[in-house]
Amino acid sequence: MRGPSNNTMMAFKRGFLRSLLLSLQSSKATMSLEERKRAVKSSADVAMATARGVAGARWPQAILSSSSSSSPSRMQAKVKRCKNIVRRCCHKRRRDGNNGTSFFARTALNRSSTEVARRLVKKRTKVLRRMIPGGDLLDEISLLHEAMDYVVHLHAEVDVLRLVSKALQRSTTSGLFHAF
Amino acid sequence: MSSRRSSRGSISEEEINELISKLQSLLPNARRRGSSQASTTKLLKETCNYIKSLHREVDDLSDRLSDLMSTMDHNSPGAEIIRSILRS
């Protein structure tokens, strides 16, 4: 099982940056600070999801679906959510072939298989689901795959943003020097 | 590599181990080799914390970027940098 190649990640970084810059450029100046923050966050999420594309992972689509739910396609989003809930129920039924015990808890990776450990794993899995867009709908194996893919892309996002911020900050300082 | 079943529900122990160690290696402070006894709970916790900190950093950096862009003069070198990125 291989992660995305360097070329793929370079393309992702470039695509993400372009999308983000474009949406930041076109953002309205007449927003309150709160609105501005939310808009920026949404722009970054959408840019990341678009740049990654929807193939091979769920989180990009989850981001794009939730960002468009403020549009008239709210009904569509609702329908989609219902479909997903049904799908998830089918998953659960399959999983319950082991009396509903979570896969993680069943694996031999826990040193202690006590009830406490099982409950902790269950709790932590819930938290992880919340951190990954669309995580609620996934079985635990898929959740691991998603987590990896999501982390890799978040990391790349941070790399790119750091570089650009540095470059821009440097350019403003040198601009000041040129004025003298 | 030994056979791998990708159909849902029939995951080999080997595949899950590989997944876990791959995820581990992505996290900061990746464990030393040979220490394969990473508990699932620790892994889940570290992953959540890492994602949380990445989220915070993205928010912070993109806010900063947005601020820089909004105060940028059209003729500033910064604006030119942005234009060249968008042209590429």
PDB file of C-alpha atoms in Angstrom:
ATOM      1  CA  MET A   1       0.000   0.000   0.000  1.00  0.00           C
ATOM      2  CA  ARG A   2       1.689   3.153  -1.160  1.00  0.00           C
ATOM      3  CA  GLY A   3       1.060   6.747  -0.291  1.00  0.00           C
ATOM      4  CA  PRO A   4       0.720   9.453  -2.934  1.00  0.00           C
ATOM      5  CA  SER A   5       3.832  10.028  -5.027  1.00  0.00           C
ATOM      6  CA  ASN A   6       5.966  13.140  -4.877  1.00  0.00           C
ATOM      7  CA  ASN A   7       4.596  14.309  -8.187  1.00  0.00           C
ATOM      8  CA  THR A   8       1.057  13.866  -6.949  1.00  0.00           C
ATOM      9  CA  MET A   9       1.825  15.871  -3.837  1.00  0.00           C
ATOM     10  CA  MET A  10       3.517  18.640  -5.840  1.00  0.00           C
ATOM     11  CA  ALA A  11       0.466  18.861  -8.060  1.00  0.00           C
ATOM     12  CA  PHE A  12      -1.732  18.908  -4.973  1.00  0.00           C
ATOM     13  CA  LYS A  13       0.263  21.726  -3.400  1.00  0.00           C
ATOM     14  CA  ARG A  14       0.148  23.801  -6.549  1.00  0.00           C
ATOM     15  CA  GLY A  15      -3.566  23.191  -7.080  1.00  0.00           C
ATOM     16  CA  PHE A  16      -4.364  23.941  -3.465  1.00  0.00           C
ATOM     17  CA  LEU A  17      -2.411  27.180  -3.464  1.00  0.00           C
ATOM     18  CA  ARG A  18      -3.947  28.457  -6.670  1.00  0.00           C
ATOM     19  CA  SER A  19      -7.485  27.665  -5.527  1.00  0.00           C
ATOM     20  CA  LEU A  20      -6.923  29.271  -2.166  1.00  0.00           C
ATOM     21  CA  LEU A  21      -5.331  32.431  -3.542  1.00  0.00           C
ATOM     22  CA  LEU A  22      -8.117  32.824  -6.067  1.00  0.00           C
ATOM     23  CA  SER A  23     -10.828  32.559  -3.456  1.00  0.00           C
ATOM     24  CA  LEU A  24      -8.989  34.847  -1.036  1.00  0.00           C
ATOM     25  CA  GLN A  25      -8.614  37.419  -3.783  1.00  0.00           C
ATOM     26  CA  SER A  26     -12.282  37.401  -4.584  1.00  0.00           C
ATOM     27  CA  SER A  27     -13.473  37.551  -0.989  1.00  0.00           C
ATOM     28  CA  LYS A  28     -15.599  40.536  -0.103  1.00  0.00           C
ATOM     29  CA  ALA A  29     -13.895  43.194   1.968  1.00  0.00           C
ATOM     30  CA  THR A  30     -17.104  44.113   3.763  1.00  0.00           C
ATOM     31  CA  MET A  31     -17.172  41.093   6.045  1.00  0.00           C
ATOM     32  CA  SER A  32     -17.038  41.136   9.802  1.00  0.00           C
ATOM     33  CA  LEU A  33     -14.026  39.556  11.455  1.00  0.00           C
ATOM     34  CA  GLU A  34     -16.053  36.474  12.341  1.00  0.00           C
ATOM     35  CA  GLU A  35     -17.362  36.059   8.822  1.00  0.00           C
ATOM     36  CA  ARG A  36     -13.924  36.638   7.406  1.00  0.00           C
ATOM     37  CA  LYS A  37     -12.391  33.905   9.563  1.00  0.00           C
ATOM     38  CA  ARG A  38     -15.088  31.461   8.623  1.00  0.00           C
ATOM     39  CA  ALA A  39     -14.758  32.311   4.949  1.00  0.00           C
ATOM     40  CA  VAL A  40     -11.007  31.827   5.029  1.00  0.00           C
ATOM     41  CA  LYS A  41     -11.324  28.488   6.769  1.00  0.00           C
ATOM     42  CA  SER A  42     -13.936  27.356   4.282  1.00  0.00           C
ATOM     43  CA  SER A  43     -11.794  28.521   1.376  1.00  0.00           C
ATOM     44  CA  ALA A  44      -8.837  26.528   2.646  1.00  0.00           C
ATOM     45  CA  ASP A  45     -10.948  23.394   3.141  1.00  0.00           C
ATOM     46  CA  VAL A  46     -12.551  23.628  -0.273  1.00  0.00           C
ATOM     47  CA  ALA A  47      -9.209  24.349  -1.921  1.00  0.00           C
ATOM     48  CA  MET A  48      -7.708  21.300  -0.242  1.00  0.00           C
ATOM     49  CA  ALA A  49     -10.619  19.066  -1.225  1.00  0.00           C
ATOM     50  CA  THR A  50     -10.661  20.280  -4.833  1.00  0.00           C
ATOM     51  CA  ALA A  51      -6.913  19.926  -5.224  1.00  0.00           C
ATOM     52  CA  ARG A  52      -6.924  16.383  -3.922  1.00  0.00           C
ATOM     53  CA  GLY A  53      -9.859  15.299  -5.998  1.00  0.00           C
ATOM     54  CA  VAL A  54     -12.533  12.842  -4.952  1.00  0.00           C
ATOM     55  CA  ALA A  55     -10.878   9.633  -6.110  1.00  0.00           C
ATOM     56  CA  GLY A  56      -9.610   7.213  -3.499  1.00  0.00           C
ATOM     57  CA  ALA A  57     -10.822   8.980  -0.357  1.00  0.00           C
ATOM     58  CA  ARG A  58     -14.063  10.156   1.176  1.00  0.00           C
ATOM     59  CA  TRP A  59     -13.015  13.280   3.011  1.00  0.00           C
ATOM     60  CA  PRO A  60     -12.731  15.557  -0.072  1.00  0.00           C
ATOM     61  CA  GLN A  61     -16.308  14.829  -1.072  1.00  0.00           C
ATOM     62  CA  ALA A  62     -17.454  15.263   2.517  1.00  0.00           C
ATOM     63  CA  ILE A  63     -15.886  18.726   2.590  1.00  0.00           C
ATOM     64  CA  LEU A  64     -17.377  19.727  -0.748  1.00  0.00           C
ATOM     65  CA  SER A  65     -20.828  18.425   0.173  1.00  0.00           C
ATOM     66  CA  SER A  66     -20.921  20.242   3.491  1.00  0.00           C
ATOM     67  CA  SER A  67     -19.633  23.485   2.006  1.00  0.00           C
ATOM     68  CA  SER A  68     -22.406  23.548  -0.548  1.00  0.00           C
ATOM     69  CA  SER A  69     -25.156  22.820   1.951  1.00  0.00           C
ATOM     70  CA  SER A  70     -25.779  26.518   2.386  1.00  0.00           C
ATOM     71  CA  SER A  71     -26.910  26.656  -1.225  1.00  0.00           C
ATOM     72  CA  PRO A  72     -30.337  25.724  -2.581  1.00  0.00           C
ATOM     73  CA  SER A  73     -29.110  22.188  -2.920  1.00  0.00           C
ATOM     74  CA  ARG A  74     -29.786  21.754   0.767  1.00  0.00           C
ATOM     75  CA  MET A  75     -32.455  19.214  -0.083  1.00  0.00           C
ATOM     76  CA  GLN A  76     -29.932  17.266  -2.110  1.00  0.00           C
ATOM     77  CA  ALA A  77     -27.513  17.313   0.792  1.00  0.00           C
ATOM     78  CA  LYS A  78     -30.266  16.057   3.091  1.00  0.00           C
ATOM     79  CA  VAL A  79     -31.084  13.228   0.714  1.00  0.00           C
ATOM     80  CA  LYS A  80     -27.440  12.328   0.488  1.00  0.00           C
ATOM     81  CA  ARG A  81     -27.104  12.301   4.244  1.00  0.00           C
ATOM     82  CA  CYS A  82     -30.094   9.997   4.538  1.00  0.00           C
ATOM     83  CA  LYS A  83     -28.625   7.642   1.992  1.00  0.00           C
ATOM     84  CA  ASN A  84     -25.394   7.614   3.906  1.00  0.00           C
ATOM     85  CA  ILE A  85     -27.120   6.884   7.170  1.00  0.00           C
ATOM     86  CA  VAL A  86     -28.795   3.894   5.563  1.00  0.00           C
ATOM     87  CA  ARG A  87     -25.480   2.746   4.182  1.00  0.00           C
ATOM     88  CA  ARG A  88     -23.932   3.080   7.594  1.00  0.00           C
ATOM     89  CA  CYS A  89     -26.675   0.979   9.132  1.00  0.00           C
ATOM     90  CA  CYS A  90     -25.900  -1.781   6.675  1.00  0.00           C
ATOM     91  CA  HIS A  91     -22.266  -1.540   7.680  1.00  0.00           C
ATOM     92  CA  LYS A  92     -23.169  -1.794  11.322  1.00  0.00           C
ATOM     93  CA  ARG A  93     -25.253  -4.861  10.686  1.00  0.00           C
ATOM     94  CA  ARG A  94     -22.313  -6.519   9.032  1.00  0.00           C
ATOM     95  CA  ARG A  95     -20.021  -5.566  11.836  1.00  0.00           C
ATOM     96  CA  ASP A  96     -22.459  -6.890  14.411  1.00  0.00           C
ATOM     97  CA  GLY A  97     -21.581 -10.385  13.325  1.00  0.00           C
ATOM     98  CA  ASN A  98     -19.148 -10.097  16.224  1.00  0.00           C
ATOM     99  CA  ASN A  99     -21.676  -8.865  18.748  1.00  0.00           C
ATOM    100  CA  GLY A 100     -21.023  -5.253  17.847  1.00  0.00           C
ATOM    101  CA  THR A 101     -17.497  -5.169  19.224  1.00  0.00           C
ATOM    102  CA  SER A 102     -15.380  -2.614  17.460  1.00  0.00           C
ATOM    103  CA  PHE A 103     -12.671  -3.946  15.198  1.00  0.00           C
ATOM    104  CA  PHE A 104     -10.005  -1.968  16.952  1.00  0.00           C
ATOM    105  CA  ALA A 105     -10.965  -3.382  20.295  1.00  0.00           C
ATOM    106  CA  ARG A 106     -10.891  -6.872  18.913  1.00  0.00           C
ATOM    107  CA  THR A 107      -7.439  -6.701  17.457  1.00  0.00           C
ATOM    108  CA  ALA A 108      -4.491  -7.988  19.386  1.00  0.00           C
ATOM    109  CA  LEU A 109      -2.922  -4.553  19.348  1.00  0.00           C
ATOM    110  CA  ASN A 110      -4.240  -3.638  22.730  1.00  0.00           C
ATOM    111  CA  ARG A 111      -1.982  -4.794  25.477  1.00  0.00           C
ATOM    112  CA  SER A 112      -4.922  -5.156  27.748  1.00  0.00           C
ATOM    113  CA  SER A 113      -8.266  -6.357  26.522  1.00  0.00           C
ATOM    114  CA  THR A 114     -10.099  -5.141  29.580  1.00  0.00           C
ATOM    115  CA  GLU A 115     -13.408  -3.372  29.371  1.00  0.00           C
ATOM    116  CA  VAL A 116     -11.677  -0.096  30.186  1.00  0.00           C
ATOM    117  CA  ALA A 117      -9.347  -0.412  27.213  1.00  0.00           C
ATOM    118  CA  ARG A 118     -12.262  -1.276  24.953  1.00  0.00           C
ATOM    119  CA  ARG A 119     -14.202   1.735  26.098  1.00  0.00           C
ATOM    120  CA  LEU A 120     -11.209   3.992  25.636  1.00  0.00           C
ATOM    121  CA  VAL A 121     -10.675   2.743  22.119  1.00  0.00           C
ATOM    122  CA  LYS A 122     -14.329   3.322  21.361  1.00  0.00           C
ATOM    123  CA  LYS A 123     -14.156   6.854  22.720  1.00  0.00           C
ATOM    124  CA  ARG A 124     -10.977   7.708  20.836  1.00  0.00           C
ATOM    125  CA  THR A 125     -12.346   6.269  17.621  1.00  0.00           C
ATOM    126  CA  LYS A 126     -15.349   8.549  17.987  1.00  0.00           C
ATOM    127  CA  VAL A 127     -13.081  11.550  18.396  1.00  0.00           C
ATOM    128  CA  LEU A 128     -11.069  10.576  15.345  1.00  0.00           C
ATOM    129  CA  ARG A 129     -14.245  10.265  13.308  1.00  0.00           C
ATOM    130  CA  ARG A 130     -15.145  13.813  14.188  1.00  0.00           C
ATOM    131  CA  MET A 131     -11.763  15.130  13.109  1.00  0.00           C
ATOM    132  CA  ILE A 132     -11.948  13.661   9.641  1.00  0.00           C
ATOM    133  CA  PRO A 133     -14.565  15.044   7.253  1.00  0.00           C
ATOM    134  CA  GLY A 134     -17.000  12.267   6.511  1.00  0.00           C
ATOM    135  CA  GLY A 135     -15.443  10.107   9.204  1.00  0.00           C
ATOM    136  CA  ASP A 136     -18.786   9.238  10.777  1.00  0.00           C
ATOM    137  CA  LEU A 137     -19.745   7.152   7.819  1.00  0.00           C
ATOM    138  CA  LEU A 138     -16.706   4.940   7.707  1.00  0.00           C
ATOM    139  CA  ASP A 139     -15.873   1.555   9.109  1.00  0.00           C
ATOM    140  CA  GLU A 140     -12.710   1.442  11.154  1.00  0.00           C
ATOM    141  CA  ILE A 141     -10.383   0.138   8.482  1.00  0.00           C
ATOM    142  CA  SER A 142     -11.513   2.819   6.069  1.00  0.00           C
ATOM    143  CA  LEU A 143     -11.137   5.320   8.879  1.00  0.00           C
ATOM    144  CA  LEU A 144      -7.465   4.418   9.196  1.00  0.00           C
ATOM    145  CA  HIS A 145      -6.949   4.808   5.465  1.00  0.00           C
ATOM    146  CA  GLU A 146      -8.748   8.134   5.494  1.00  0.00           C
ATOM    147  CA  ALA A 147      -6.750   9.338   8.478  1.00  0.00           C
ATOM    148  CA  MET A 148      -3.507   8.642   6.647  1.00  0.00           C
ATOM    149  CA  ASP A 149      -4.607  10.305   3.459  1.00  0.00           C
ATOM    150  CA  TYR A 150      -6.024  13.277   5.331  1.00  0.00           C
ATOM    151  CA  VAL A 151      -2.893  13.723   7.476  1.00  0.00           C
ATOM    152  CA  VAL A 152      -0.622  13.572   4.441  1.00  0.00           C
ATOM    153  CA  HIS A 153      -2.600  16.281   2.704  1.00  0.00           C
ATOM    154  CA  LEU A 154      -2.963  18.472   5.794  1.00  0.00           C
ATOM    155  CA  HIS A 155       0.763  18.292   6.237  1.00  0.00           C
ATOM    156  CA  ALA A 156       1.333  19.348   2.633  1.00  0.00           C
ATOM    157  CA  GLU A 157      -1.161  22.168   3.103  1.00  0.00           C
ATOM    158  CA  VAL A 158       0.797  23.462   6.089  1.00  0.00           C
ATOM    159  CA  ASP A 159       4.083  23.220   4.147  1.00  0.00           C
ATOM    160  CA  VAL A 160       2.736  25.288   1.295  1.00  0.00           C
ATOM    161  CA  LEU A 161       1.102  27.893   3.526  1.00  0.00           C
ATOM    162  CA  ARG A 162       4.305  28.307   5.514  1.00  0.00           C
ATOM    163  CA  LEU A 163       6.356  28.830   2.364  1.00  0.00           C
ATOM    164  CA  VAL A 164       3.968  31.369   0.894  1.00  0.00           C
ATOM    165  CA  SER A 165       3.605  33.295   4.145  1.00  0.00           C
ATOM    166  CA  LYS A 166       7.355  33.493   4.486  1.00  0.00           C
ATOM    167  CA  ALA A 167       7.802  34.606   0.904  1.00  0.00           C
ATOM    168  CA  LEU A 168       5.174  37.305   1.254  1.00  0.00           C
ATOM    169  CA  GLN A 169       6.480  38.543   4.574  1.00  0.00           C
ATOM    170  CA  ARG A 170       9.970  38.731   3.180  1.00  0.00           C
ATOM    171  CA  SER A 171       8.715  40.664   0.187  1.00  0.00           C
ATOM    172  CA  THR A 172       6.985  43.262   2.347  1.00  0.00           C
ATOM    173  CA  THR A 173      10.124  43.860   4.421  1.00  0.00           C
ATOM    174  CA  SER A 174      12.341  44.188   1.393  1.00  0.00           C
ATOM    175  CA  GLY A 175       9.724  46.500  -0.074  1.00  0.00           C
ATOM    176  CA  LEU A 176      10.213  48.790   2.918  1.00  0.00           C
ATOM    177  CA  PHE A 177      13.947  48.857   2.408  1.00  0.00           C
ATOM    178  CA  HIS A 178      13.544  49.767  -1.222  1.00  0.00           C
ATOM    179  CA  ALA A 179      11.509  52.789  -0.245  1.00  0.00           C
ATOM    180  CA  PHE A 180      14.622  54.259   1.344  1.00  0.00           C
TER     181      PHE A 180
ATOM    182  CA  MET B   1       3.981  -9.355  -0.126  1.00  0.00           C
ATOM    183  CA  SER B   2       1.543 -11.980   0.930  1.00  0.00           C
ATOM    184  CA  SER B   3      -1.954 -11.957  -0.425  1.00  0.00           C
ATOM    185  CA  ARG B   4      -4.070  -9.038   0.577  1.00  0.00           C
ATOM    186  CA  ARG B   5      -7.835  -9.087   0.721  1.00  0.00           C
ATOM    187  CA  SER B   6      -9.398  -5.791  -0.017  1.00  0.00           C
ATOM    188  CA  SER B   7     -13.020  -6.899   0.171  1.00  0.00           C
ATOM    189  CA  ARG B   8     -14.753  -5.442   3.180  1.00  0.00           C
ATOM    190  CA  GLY B   9     -14.820  -7.599   6.251  1.00  0.00           C
ATOM    191  CA  SER B  10     -11.912  -9.843   5.369  1.00  0.00           C
ATOM    192  CA  ILE B  11      -8.895  -7.850   6.368  1.00  0.00           C
ATOM    193  CA  SER B  12      -5.806  -9.839   7.230  1.00  0.00           C
ATOM    194  CA  GLU B  13      -4.020  -9.253  10.482  1.00  0.00           C
ATOM    195  CA  GLU B  14      -1.000  -8.373   8.426  1.00  0.00           C
ATOM    196  CA  GLU B  15      -2.767  -5.617   6.565  1.00  0.00           C
ATOM    197  CA  ILE B  16      -4.060  -4.038   9.728  1.00  0.00           C
ATOM    198  CA  ASN B  17      -0.572  -4.113  11.220  1.00  0.00           C
ATOM    199  CA  GLU B  18       0.818  -2.480   8.141  1.00  0.00           C
ATOM    200  CA  LEU B  19      -1.868   0.198   8.258  1.00  0.00           C
ATOM    201  CA  ILE B  20      -1.152   0.923  11.891  1.00  0.00           C
ATOM    202  CA  SER B  21       2.579   1.232  11.379  1.00  0.00           C
ATOM    203  CA  LYS B  22       2.118   3.384   8.299  1.00  0.00           C
ATOM    204  CA  LEU B  23      -0.105   5.738  10.236  1.00  0.00           C
ATOM    205  CA  GLN B  24       2.401   5.768  13.073  1.00  0.00           C
ATOM    206  CA  SER B  25       5.185   6.780  10.727  1.00  0.00           C
ATOM    207  CA  LEU B  26       3.198   9.799   9.596  1.00  0.00           C
ATOM    208  CA  LEU B  27       2.860  11.162  13.089  1.00  0.00           C
ATOM    209  CA  PRO B  28       5.547  13.308  14.650  1.00  0.00           C
ATOM    210  CA  ASN B  29       7.725  11.448  17.148  1.00  0.00           C
ATOM    211  CA  ALA B  30       7.404   8.287  15.118  1.00  0.00           C
ATOM    212  CA  ARG B  31       8.306   5.417  17.351  1.00  0.00           C
ATOM    213  CA  ARG B  32      11.614   3.682  17.131  1.00  0.00           C
ATOM    214  CA  ARG B  33      11.731   0.563  15.009  1.00  0.00           C
ATOM    215  CA  GLY B  34      11.060  -2.632  16.825  1.00  0.00           C
ATOM    216  CA  SER B  35       8.695  -1.006  19.225  1.00  0.00           C
ATOM    217  CA  SER B  36       5.721  -2.588  17.538  1.00  0.00           C
ATOM    218  CA  GLN B  37       3.660  -2.748  20.680  1.00  0.00           C
ATOM    219  CA  ALA B  38       2.025   0.573  19.976  1.00  0.00           C
ATOM    220  CA  SER B  39      -1.324   0.417  21.638  1.00  0.00           C
ATOM    221  CA  THR B  40      -4.283   1.258  19.497  1.00  0.00           C
ATOM    222  CA  THR B  41      -5.491   3.786  22.010  1.00  0.00           C
ATOM    223  CA  LYS B  42      -2.193   5.668  21.927  1.00  0.00           C
ATOM    224  CA  LEU B  43      -2.198   5.690  18.162  1.00  0.00           C
ATOM    225  CA  LEU B  44      -5.741   7.023  17.992  1.00  0.00           C
ATOM    226  CA  LYS B  45      -4.926   9.707  20.534  1.00  0.00           C
ATOM    227  CA  GLU B  46      -1.772  10.810  18.764  1.00  0.00           C
ATOM    228  CA  THR B  47      -3.517  10.901  15.430  1.00  0.00           C
ATOM    229  CA  CYS B  48      -6.325  13.041  16.792  1.00  0.00           C
ATOM    230  CA  ASN B  49      -3.902  15.410  18.468  1.00  0.00           C
ATOM    231  CA  TYR B  50      -1.818  15.710  15.354  1.00  0.00           C
ATOM    232  CA  ILE B  51      -4.824  16.436  13.160  1.00  0.00           C
ATOM    233  CA  LYS B  52      -5.973  19.019  15.695  1.00  0.00           C
ATOM    234  CA  SER B  53      -2.628  20.781  15.658  1.00  0.00           C
ATOM    235  CA  LEU B  54      -2.477  20.708  11.858  1.00  0.00           C
ATOM    236  CA  HIS B  55      -5.954  22.236  11.727  1.00  0.00           C
ATOM    237  CA  ARG B  56      -4.864  25.002  14.062  1.00  0.00           C
ATOM    238  CA  GLU B  57      -1.803  25.704  12.013  1.00  0.00           C
ATOM    239  CA  VAL B  58      -3.754  25.808   8.767  1.00  0.00           C
ATOM    240  CA  ASP B  59      -6.264  28.214  10.298  1.00  0.00           C
ATOM    241  CA  ASP B  60      -3.525  30.437  11.642  1.00  0.00           C
ATOM    242  CA  LEU B  61      -1.489  30.501   8.434  1.00  0.00           C
ATOM    243  CA  SER B  62      -4.430  31.014   6.128  1.00  0.00           C
ATOM    244  CA  ASP B  63      -5.725  33.854   8.325  1.00  0.00           C
ATOM    245  CA  ARG B  64      -2.328  35.454   8.122  1.00  0.00           C
ATOM    246  CA  LEU B  65      -2.243  34.978   4.384  1.00  0.00           C
ATOM    247  CA  SER B  66      -5.657  36.528   4.009  1.00  0.00           C
ATOM    248  CA  ASP B  67      -4.553  39.527   6.078  1.00  0.00           C
ATOM    249  CA  LEU B  68      -1.386  39.968   4.064  1.00  0.00           C
ATOM    250  CA  MET B  69      -3.321  39.849   0.844  1.00  0.00           C
ATOM    251  CA  SER B  70      -5.937  42.323   1.929  1.00  0.00           C
ATOM    252  CA  THR B  71      -3.353  44.926   2.895  1.00  0.00           C
ATOM    253  CA  MET B  72      -1.274  44.406  -0.211  1.00  0.00           C
ATOM    254  CA  ASP B  73      -0.836  47.154  -2.697  1.00  0.00           C
ATOM    255  CA  HIS B  74      -1.446  46.177  -6.305  1.00  0.00           C
ATOM    256  CA  ASN B  75       2.100  47.119  -7.226  1.00  0.00           C
ATOM    257  CA  SER B  76       3.799  45.542  -4.228  1.00  0.00           C
ATOM    258  CA  PRO B  77       6.286  42.705  -4.729  1.00  0.00           C
ATOM    259  CA  GLY B  78       3.947  40.474  -2.718  1.00  0.00           C
ATOM    260  CA  ALA B  79       1.131  41.040  -5.162  1.00  0.00           C
ATOM    261  CA  GLU B  80       3.496  40.191  -7.988  1.00  0.00           C
ATOM    262  CA  ILE B  81       4.447  36.964  -6.255  1.00  0.00           C
ATOM    263  CA  ILE B  82       0.803  36.021  -6.013  1.00  0.00           C
ATOM    264  CA  ARG B  83       0.161  36.920  -9.620  1.00  0.00           C
ATOM    265  CA  SER B  84       3.073  34.793 -10.769  1.00  0.00           C
ATOM    266  CA  ILE B  85       1.821  31.837  -8.743  1.00  0.00           C
ATOM    267  CA  LEU B  86      -1.586  32.188 -10.353  1.00  0.00           C
ATOM    268  CA  ARG B  87      -0.046  32.432 -13.800  1.00  0.00           C
ATOM    269  CA  SER B  88       2.031  29.249 -13.492  1.00  0.00           C
TER     270      SER B  88
END
